[in-house]
Amino acid sequence: MDAHSRGRADDIDPADQWVLNPNTGNYELRLDHSAGESSSPSRTATAEGTGRRGGSRTGSSREGSGRRGSGTREREDVPDGPRQVPGQRSRRSSQGARGAAEPPSAGRRKRKPKKSRKKKALLWTGGVMAFVVVAGSAGAYALYQKFNGNIDAIDVGDAGSKNVVTDGPMNILIIGTDKRTGKGNEGYGDKGSEGHADTTILFHVSEDRTNATAMSIPRDLKTEIPECETKNEDGTTTVIPGTPNERFNTSLGQNGRDPGCTMRTVENITGLKPDHFMMVDFNAVKSLTSAVGGVNVCMAKPIDDPKSHLKLPQGESKVEGEQALALLRTRDSFGNRSDLDRIKVQQQFLGSMIREMKSSDTLTNPKKLYKLADAATNALTVDTAIGDAKKLMTLAEEIGKVDTKNISFLTMPVIDNPAEPKPITVVVDPVKGEQLFAMMRSDTSLTEVKQKEKAAKGKQAALLKGPKAEAADVRVDVLNGGEIPGAAGSTVTWLQNEQGVLKSTNKANAPEKIKKTTLEYAPNQADQARALAEMMGLPATAMKQGTADAEGLEAMVLTLGADFKGAGQLITGPAKPPKDIEKASADKAVCAQ
């Protein structure tokens, strides 16, 4: 149902028609505009409805969602209650089984409406990522068509995933481009440029949705930009040659490169394949911060930067619009005036945006939320797999399962470029960088997350403890159940030549593809299994111990899964991040230095 089609005057803001029903705690769409009167059930739409559109639930058919059963929410139909707004999930009445809208009895205090679980779910991140929050909330106004018209989409081919969500870990590439668009942006970016990957964050969401890691990638990182294929408007494709030793920010916009090229560059650096990208420009920062009513920030010292025209006092301030953009763009006000220090400020700003959305009335204020949704989708460009409001809402609901206290912000570990006499650019730290990437690839949390089924996990982890056989005594058959052609052969070669496991055999392809690498072994082969697990970095979950002992020369069976990235690369990363890596939590305020 579109509020615009109900015959209201053109000068009435659609958000103004939503009012709070004190009996249910839900926002309801008032269509008669009468003051002081409640809308009748036949003319009221509940903002927290069952998610129906054309008689079907939006939640019943996720586009390629692959959602796990554990993430399913209870739903409850109310056949005789108010009509439901399309696109929303149900929420139980605060009156429970007594029925919705039943008035409290005399002398009894009215129950306080429960907080919507959706509100909590949507408070997952902020700043340039706020558009996902908004997309998830936008359905409350049944304005899918309007918001769909705001969103731009780019076909990145096989650089990303075709599914909206996956049942494993998810990687979303957030790109802030410095392309000049809109009035007032003449002083930013390069004149006439198609834009660069100016601010880039790889947002990794864990498989169990308990935690996320937001890793900033320095724009001045020197790396290889791999060959990439872009889609033209006429349906043809163009292959853009790869170039070595380039700044990372040129992976977008330059030489005709699109966000798919940036996605491929990130995968080439980290071994993590982005599933989707979300790109915004300067206007997003200005419009989103204004729509949310400003973002609280804290300065350790007064700021007066003539280049960005940023002036802020020491201590706490609230910034929005042009001032917020100046804060995120300035390089001369913090630390050693480098891009790395600017990244820290950006991370602190994003954390503050999250807290602003949690503490303010943004998500309970229909008019404010409508403006934020409109501003966000107008500023947003995404890949075609998530290129409409419904798909963005699906993605938001999935990511929204992550508690903000378990979102860690950090910067890709880098060192000064050794090829430059006076370093201006940086390169990936060869030790710390690979350690962090391995942690993310193996989906290891950077935060202390409460683990379930500790006893079962402890028992599984115990399989890695104990004596280990000598490499020469390890006997294993290797099968390829992953995505890399020839992986079994290359692994056997590595085991024999580099590790001394001479009794390893290439058994070619497994009967079927698997997601996780597994090692099957008999109880009397446990010492061999532990030795091989240490060589390959196998997690405890990969260990599949049988019940009967092996006989004679029977070999263990190692089946490589989709998590296998190459011979010699550890399947799982270290349990803890490298030392000296600065990490910030989204739920804690920090003053910019």
mmCIF file of N, CA, C and O in Angstrom, residues 68 166-170 204-211 398 443 515-516:
data_model
loop_
_atom_site.group_PDB
_atom_site.id
_atom_site.type_symbol
_atom_site.label_atom_id
_atom_site.label_comp_id
_atom_site.label_asym_id
_atom_site.label_seq_id
_atom_site.Cartn_x
_atom_site.Cartn_y
_atom_site.Cartn_z
ATOM 1 N N ARG A 68 19.791 -19.856 7.788
ATOM 2 C CA ARG A 68 19.781 -20.999 8.672
ATOM 3 C C ARG A 68 18.509 -21.008 9.500
ATOM 4 O O ARG A 68 17.937 -19.970 9.812
ATOM 5 N N THR A 166 24.300 -15.427 2.474
ATOM 6 C CA THR A 166 24.771 -16.803 2.430
ATOM 7 C C THR A 166 24.656 -17.397 3.827
ATOM 8 O O THR A 166 24.507 -16.675 4.810
ATOM 9 N N ASP A 167 24.765 -18.715 3.906
ATOM 10 C CA ASP A 167 24.694 -19.349 5.220
ATOM 11 C C ASP A 167 26.066 -19.482 5.863
ATOM 12 O O ASP A 167 26.220 -20.065 6.921
ATOM 13 N N GLY A 168 27.079 -18.895 5.243
ATOM 14 C CA GLY A 168 28.415 -18.866 5.817
ATOM 15 C C GLY A 168 28.805 -17.441 6.155
ATOM 16 O O GLY A 168 27.955 -16.550 6.245
ATOM 17 N N PRO A 169 30.095 -17.168 6.350
ATOM 18 C CA PRO A 169 30.544 -15.791 6.586
ATOM 19 C C PRO A 169 30.217 -14.915 5.380
ATOM 20 O O PRO A 169 30.120 -15.400 4.249
ATOM 21 N N MET A 170 30.028 -13.623 5.613
ATOM 22 C CA MET A 170 29.748 -12.690 4.530
ATOM 23 C C MET A 170 30.759 -11.549 4.558
ATOM 24 O O MET A 170 31.168 -11.087 5.625
ATOM 25 N N HIS A 204 33.501 -7.834 7.448
ATOM 26 C CA HIS A 204 33.389 -9.295 7.511
ATOM 27 C C HIS A 204 32.426 -9.679 8.628
ATOM 28 O O HIS A 204 32.637 -9.335 9.792
ATOM 29 N N VAL A 205 31.371 -10.393 8.273
ATOM 30 C CA VAL A 205 30.364 -10.831 9.235
ATOM 31 C C VAL A 205 30.524 -12.330 9.447
ATOM 32 O O VAL A 205 30.557 -13.108 8.490
ATOM 33 N N SER A 206 30.635 -12.743 10.701
ATOM 34 C CA SER A 206 30.904 -14.143 11.007
ATOM 35 C C SER A 206 29.754 -15.053 10.597
ATOM 36 O O SER A 206 28.607 -14.622 10.452
ATOM 37 N N GLU A 207 30.087 -16.322 10.409
ATOM 38 C CA GLU A 207 29.080 -17.296 9.981
ATOM 39 C C GLU A 207 27.936 -17.402 10.982
ATOM 40 O O GLU A 207 26.770 -17.516 10.596
ATOM 41 N N ASP A 208 28.269 -17.352 12.288
ATOM 42 C CA ASP A 208 27.208 -17.477 13.295
ATOM 43 C C ASP A 208 26.557 -16.142 13.632
ATOM 44 O O ASP A 208 25.692 -16.061 14.501
ATOM 45 N N ARG A 209 26.988 -15.065 12.963
ATOM 46 C CA ARG A 209 26.413 -13.720 13.114
ATOM 47 C C ARG A 209 26.575 -13.153 14.527
ATOM 48 O O ARG A 209 25.833 -12.261 14.928
ATOM 49 N N THR A 210 27.566 -13.649 15.269
ATOM 50 C CA THR A 210 27.790 -13.112 16.607
ATOM 51 C C THR A 210 28.759 -11.943 16.614
ATOM 52 O O THR A 210 28.814 -11.192 17.587
ATOM 53 N N ASN A 211 29.546 -11.763 15.542
ATOM 54 C CA ASN A 211 30.568 -10.728 15.536
ATOM 55 C C ASN A 211 30.888 -10.294 14.116
ATOM 56 O O ASN A 211 30.532 -10.975 13.142
ATOM 57 N N GLU A 398 19.884 -9.764 8.259
ATOM 58 C CA GLU A 398 20.903 -10.779 8.531
ATOM 59 C C GLU A 398 22.089 -10.183 9.272
ATOM 60 O O GLU A 398 22.557 -10.721 10.282
ATOM 61 N N ASP A 443 37.362 -17.157 9.851
ATOM 62 C CA ASP A 443 36.185 -16.685 10.583
ATOM 63 C C ASP A 443 36.424 -16.673 12.095
ATOM 64 O O ASP A 443 35.535 -17.003 12.882
ATOM 65 N N LYS A 515 32.242 -27.383 1.869
ATOM 66 C CA LYS A 515 32.610 -26.031 2.292
ATOM 67 C C LYS A 515 33.853 -26.026 3.177
ATOM 68 O O LYS A 515 34.713 -25.160 3.054
ATOM 69 N N LYS A 516 33.933 -26.987 4.090
ATOM 70 C CA LYS A 516 35.010 -27.008 5.070
ATOM 71 C C LYS A 516 35.911 -28.220 4.858
ATOM 72 O O LYS A 516 35.425 -29.332 4.627
#
